[in-house]
Amino acid sequence: MVWLSVESMTKTQSLRSILDHFTSTRNVNVDPAAKQTARDFIVKTFKDHGLHTWTEEFRSNQDKYPGVNVVGQLPGRYTGTSDDKIVVIGSHYDSVQTSPGVDDNGSGITALLQALKLYTSPGAVVMETILNYNNTPNSQIFPPVYQKYFPQAYQRLSINKFRGDFLTVVGRSYDDGKLISGISNAFKKMKTSPPLHLVSQEFER
């Protein structure tokens, strides 16, 4: 059983109210209207947060349906100057044909919409499949190349018996080090129930 405080319940309800907009298959081959509805919600949310918002089409593997990115910009104090620093928070809002789209990637876009104003260090934050939690041993499966590229993280997860009770932060050691450090330090101050671990994975550019 997981016990939540009133504050935690309020936050959970807030997250759920967003996630409820991303519980259908958002794939142009299955339901293009659902993808459009999700995109409209993102555009509205960006604008409600005061972001300068626009969409950009790009060529996709579907001739009939071009890809559409939603871009929201929150200008800072130094926008347009030589001191301007850019923070990118990204997440895809579509889904594959066989997925209801809740975790992939409703969880990521939900976190993005909740975290619009949280990051101030230059870099990019991409939210991807962050919903599932399972602390059963061997509940987390890794691709074969994971151990090769992230040996330290793999060893730590191995000691934890490959439980799916963690979030990962992946970035370049030099370019993203400050951002990764900021996220890690902020996470250490959080108390989660059930316990959730943060695993940093850094690689050279």
Tab-separated table of C-alpha atoms in Angstrom:
chain	number	residue	atom	x	y	z
A	1	MET	CA	0.000	0.000	0.000
A	2	VAL	CA	1.234	3.501	-0.852
A	3	TRP	CA	0.327	6.324	1.530
A	4	LEU	CA	0.000	9.814	0.092
A	5	SER	CA	-0.248	13.101	1.942
A	6	VAL	CA	-2.928	15.643	1.014
A	7	GLU	CA	-0.265	17.623	-0.852
A	8	SER	CA	0.871	14.506	-2.716
A	9	MET	CA	-2.720	13.633	-3.573
A	10	THR	CA	-3.245	17.125	-4.964
A	11	LYS	CA	-0.136	16.788	-7.127
A	12	THR	CA	-1.223	13.317	-8.222
A	13	GLN	CA	-4.655	14.604	-9.201
A	14	SER	CA	-3.050	17.450	-11.124
A	15	LEU	CA	-0.833	15.043	-13.047
A	16	ARG	CA	-3.741	12.693	-13.699
A	17	SER	CA	-5.858	15.543	-15.061
A	18	ILE	CA	-3.171	16.071	-17.708
A	19	LEU	CA	-2.509	12.391	-18.360
A	20	ASP	CA	-6.214	11.834	-19.034
A	21	HIS	CA	-5.701	13.748	-22.291
A	22	PHE	CA	-3.192	11.140	-23.489
A	23	THR	CA	-4.901	7.791	-22.924
A	24	SER	CA	-5.824	6.929	-26.514
A	25	THR	CA	-3.765	5.674	-29.451
A	26	ARG	CA	-2.386	8.809	-31.096
A	27	ASN	CA	-1.216	7.348	-34.383
A	28	VAL	CA	-2.154	8.624	-37.839
A	29	ASN	CA	-2.732	5.085	-39.110
A	30	VAL	CA	-5.205	4.354	-36.320
A	31	ASP	CA	-6.768	7.615	-35.173
A	32	PRO	CA	-5.351	10.834	-36.648
A	33	ALA	CA	-8.103	12.831	-34.927
A	34	ALA	CA	-6.843	11.694	-31.509
A	35	LYS	CA	-3.365	12.936	-32.365
A	36	GLN	CA	-4.815	16.275	-33.470
A	37	THR	CA	-6.804	16.558	-30.232
A	38	ALA	CA	-3.681	15.903	-28.174
A	39	ARG	CA	-1.758	18.493	-30.168
A	40	ASP	CA	-4.502	21.079	-29.649
A	41	PHE	CA	-4.369	20.465	-25.892
A	42	ILE	CA	-0.598	20.962	-25.840
A	43	VAL	CA	-0.900	24.198	-27.822
A	44	LYS	CA	-3.558	25.505	-25.437
A	45	THR	CA	-1.513	24.558	-22.363
A	46	PHE	CA	1.584	26.264	-23.739
A	47	LYS	CA	-0.384	29.426	-24.399
A	48	ASP	CA	-2.022	29.282	-20.968
A	49	HIS	CA	1.487	29.284	-19.468
A	50	GLY	CA	2.366	32.403	-21.424
A	51	LEU	CA	4.617	30.712	-23.976
A	52	HIS	CA	5.024	32.051	-27.492
A	53	THR	CA	3.617	29.026	-29.323
A	54	TRP	CA	3.706	27.770	-32.897
A	55	THR	CA	3.738	24.507	-34.876
A	56	GLU	CA	6.264	23.274	-37.428
A	57	GLU	CA	5.564	20.597	-40.029
A	58	PHE	CA	8.225	18.138	-41.180
A	59	ARG	CA	8.338	15.272	-43.640
A	60	SER	CA	7.453	11.953	-42.036
A	61	ASN	CA	7.184	8.384	-43.301
A	62	GLN	CA	3.472	8.999	-43.871
A	63	ASP	CA	2.903	10.847	-47.154
A	64	LYS	CA	-0.661	11.762	-46.255
A	65	TYR	CA	0.170	13.054	-42.778
A	66	PRO	CA	3.241	15.248	-42.248
A	67	GLY	CA	4.772	15.308	-38.791
A	68	VAL	CA	3.925	18.325	-36.664
A	69	ASN	CA	6.066	19.643	-33.823
A	70	VAL	CA	4.610	21.983	-31.227
A	71	VAL	CA	7.076	24.625	-30.071
A	72	GLY	CA	6.616	26.829	-27.035
A	73	GLN	CA	9.089	29.557	-26.141
A	74	LEU	CA	9.307	31.339	-22.814
A	75	PRO	CA	11.620	34.328	-23.386
A	76	GLY	CA	14.069	35.045	-20.604
A	77	ARG	CA	15.881	38.147	-19.419
A	78	TYR	CA	18.705	37.703	-21.925
A	79	THR	CA	16.709	36.549	-24.951
A	80	GLY	CA	18.252	37.889	-28.135
A	81	THR	CA	21.529	38.886	-26.478
A	82	SER	CA	24.968	37.294	-26.433
A	83	ASP	CA	24.211	36.011	-22.921
A	84	ASP	CA	21.143	34.100	-24.080
A	85	LYS	CA	21.060	30.479	-22.867
A	86	ILE	CA	18.544	27.950	-24.138
A	87	VAL	CA	16.797	25.183	-22.212
A	88	VAL	CA	14.980	22.570	-24.273
A	89	ILE	CA	12.357	20.311	-22.688
A	90	GLY	CA	11.116	17.802	-25.225
A	91	SER	CA	8.707	14.899	-25.452
A	92	HIS	CA	6.894	13.166	-28.316
A	93	TYR	CA	3.109	13.196	-28.085
A	94	ASP	CA	2.196	10.511	-30.619
A	95	SER	CA	2.150	6.761	-30.060
A	96	VAL	CA	2.786	3.561	-31.972
A	97	GLN	CA	-0.189	1.758	-33.481
A	98	THR	CA	-0.339	-0.937	-30.803
A	99	SER	CA	-0.080	1.302	-27.741
A	100	PRO	CA	-2.800	3.155	-25.819
A	101	GLY	CA	-0.178	5.858	-25.414
A	102	VAL	CA	-0.382	6.262	-21.635
A	103	ASP	CA	3.258	5.561	-20.770
A	104	ASP	CA	4.631	5.926	-24.320
A	105	ASN	CA	4.529	8.737	-24.183
A	106	GLY	CA	1.664	10.255	-22.234
A	107	SER	CA	3.815	10.074	-19.117
A	108	GLY	CA	6.575	12.113	-20.738
A	109	ILE	CA	4.329	14.822	-22.149
A	110	THR	CA	2.503	15.048	-18.801
A	111	ALA	CA	5.798	15.641	-17.008
A	112	LEU	CA	6.772	18.197	-19.635
A	113	LEU	CA	3.584	20.191	-19.159
A	114	GLN	CA	4.119	20.161	-15.384
A	115	ALA	CA	7.772	21.151	-15.612
A	116	LEU	CA	7.697	24.116	-18.007
A	117	LYS	CA	9.347	26.517	-15.586
A	118	LEU	CA	11.614	24.246	-13.531
A	119	TYR	CA	14.869	24.203	-15.490
A	120	THR	CA	17.240	27.152	-15.729
A	121	SER	CA	20.586	25.595	-16.760
A	122	PRO	CA	21.386	25.354	-20.491
A	123	GLY	CA	20.651	21.951	-21.983
A	124	ALA	CA	17.847	19.659	-23.102
A	125	VAL	CA	15.465	17.538	-21.052
A	126	VAL	CA	13.571	14.820	-22.930
A	127	MET	CA	10.760	13.058	-21.080
A	128	GLU	CA	10.351	9.431	-22.158
A	129	THR	CA	8.348	6.537	-20.639
A	130	ILE	CA	8.458	7.588	-16.992
A	131	LEU	CA	5.183	6.117	-15.733
A	132	ASN	CA	5.853	2.458	-14.950
A	133	TYR	CA	7.152	1.403	-11.515
A	134	ASN	CA	7.983	-2.155	-10.508
A	135	ASN	CA	10.330	-3.033	-7.640
A	136	THR	CA	10.223	-6.760	-8.388
A	137	PRO	CA	13.704	-8.189	-9.120
A	138	ASN	CA	14.436	-8.520	-12.864
A	139	SER	CA	11.400	-6.445	-13.806
A	140	GLN	CA	13.546	-4.037	-15.871
A	141	ILE	CA	14.894	-5.318	-19.193
A	142	PHE	CA	17.819	-3.545	-20.879
A	143	PRO	CA	18.977	-3.600	-24.517
A	144	PRO	CA	22.254	-5.468	-25.162
A	145	VAL	CA	24.249	-2.260	-25.751
A	146	TYR	CA	23.256	-0.694	-22.420
A	147	GLN	CA	26.072	-2.313	-20.444
A	148	LYS	CA	28.597	-1.306	-23.116
A	149	TYR	CA	27.752	2.397	-23.086
A	150	PHE	CA	26.776	2.813	-19.424
A	151	PRO	CA	28.843	0.277	-17.445
A	152	GLN	CA	28.672	2.155	-14.125
A	153	ALA	CA	24.908	2.619	-14.316
A	154	TYR	CA	24.515	-1.026	-15.347
A	155	GLN	CA	26.558	-2.171	-12.355
A	156	ARG	CA	24.442	-0.080	-9.994
A	157	LEU	CA	21.236	-1.487	-11.464
A	158	SER	CA	22.671	-5.001	-11.290
A	159	ILE	CA	23.332	-4.570	-7.564
A	160	ASN	CA	19.695	-3.496	-7.252
A	161	LYS	CA	18.690	-6.758	-9.020
A	162	PHE	CA	17.381	-4.912	-12.083
A	163	ARG	CA	14.289	-3.568	-10.392
A	164	GLY	CA	12.197	-1.062	-12.316
A	165	ASP	CA	12.178	1.445	-9.457
A	166	PHE	CA	14.280	4.225	-10.948
A	167	LEU	CA	14.416	7.171	-13.310
A	168	THR	CA	17.434	7.827	-15.503
A	169	VAL	CA	19.110	11.061	-16.515
A	170	VAL	CA	21.209	10.718	-19.663
A	171	GLY	CA	23.563	13.397	-20.939
A	172	ARG	CA	26.999	14.384	-22.162
A	173	SER	CA	29.605	14.713	-19.432
A	174	TYR	CA	30.968	18.061	-20.589
A	175	ASP	CA	27.997	19.784	-22.219
A	176	ASP	CA	25.228	18.615	-19.884
A	177	GLY	CA	27.137	18.066	-16.644
A	178	LYS	CA	25.747	21.157	-14.914
A	179	LEU	CA	22.179	20.296	-15.858
A	180	ILE	CA	22.531	16.661	-14.763
A	181	SER	CA	24.059	17.763	-11.474
A	182	GLY	CA	21.199	20.192	-10.867
A	183	ILE	CA	18.554	17.541	-11.514
A	184	SER	CA	20.372	14.991	-9.338
A	185	ASN	CA	20.765	17.408	-6.425
A	186	ALA	CA	17.109	18.431	-6.605
A	187	PHE	CA	16.027	14.782	-6.703
A	188	LYS	CA	18.061	13.968	-3.578
A	189	LYS	CA	15.947	16.459	-1.629
A	190	MET	CA	12.718	14.732	-2.636
A	191	LYS	CA	10.980	12.048	-0.614
A	192	THR	CA	9.037	9.578	-2.722
A	193	SER	CA	6.696	6.832	-1.633
A	194	PRO	CA	7.323	4.140	-2.719
A	195	PRO	CA	11.103	4.809	-2.891
A	196	LEU	CA	12.317	5.906	-6.315
A	197	HIS	CA	15.974	6.020	-7.337
A	198	LEU	CA	17.723	8.305	-9.807
A	199	VAL	CA	20.457	6.876	-12.040
A	200	SER	CA	22.756	9.298	-13.875
A	201	GLN	CA	24.190	8.118	-17.181
A	202	GLU	CA	26.854	10.322	-18.727
A	203	PHE	CA	28.864	9.835	-21.890
A	204	GLU	CA	31.498	11.788	-23.760
A	205	ARG	CA	30.374	13.956	-26.664
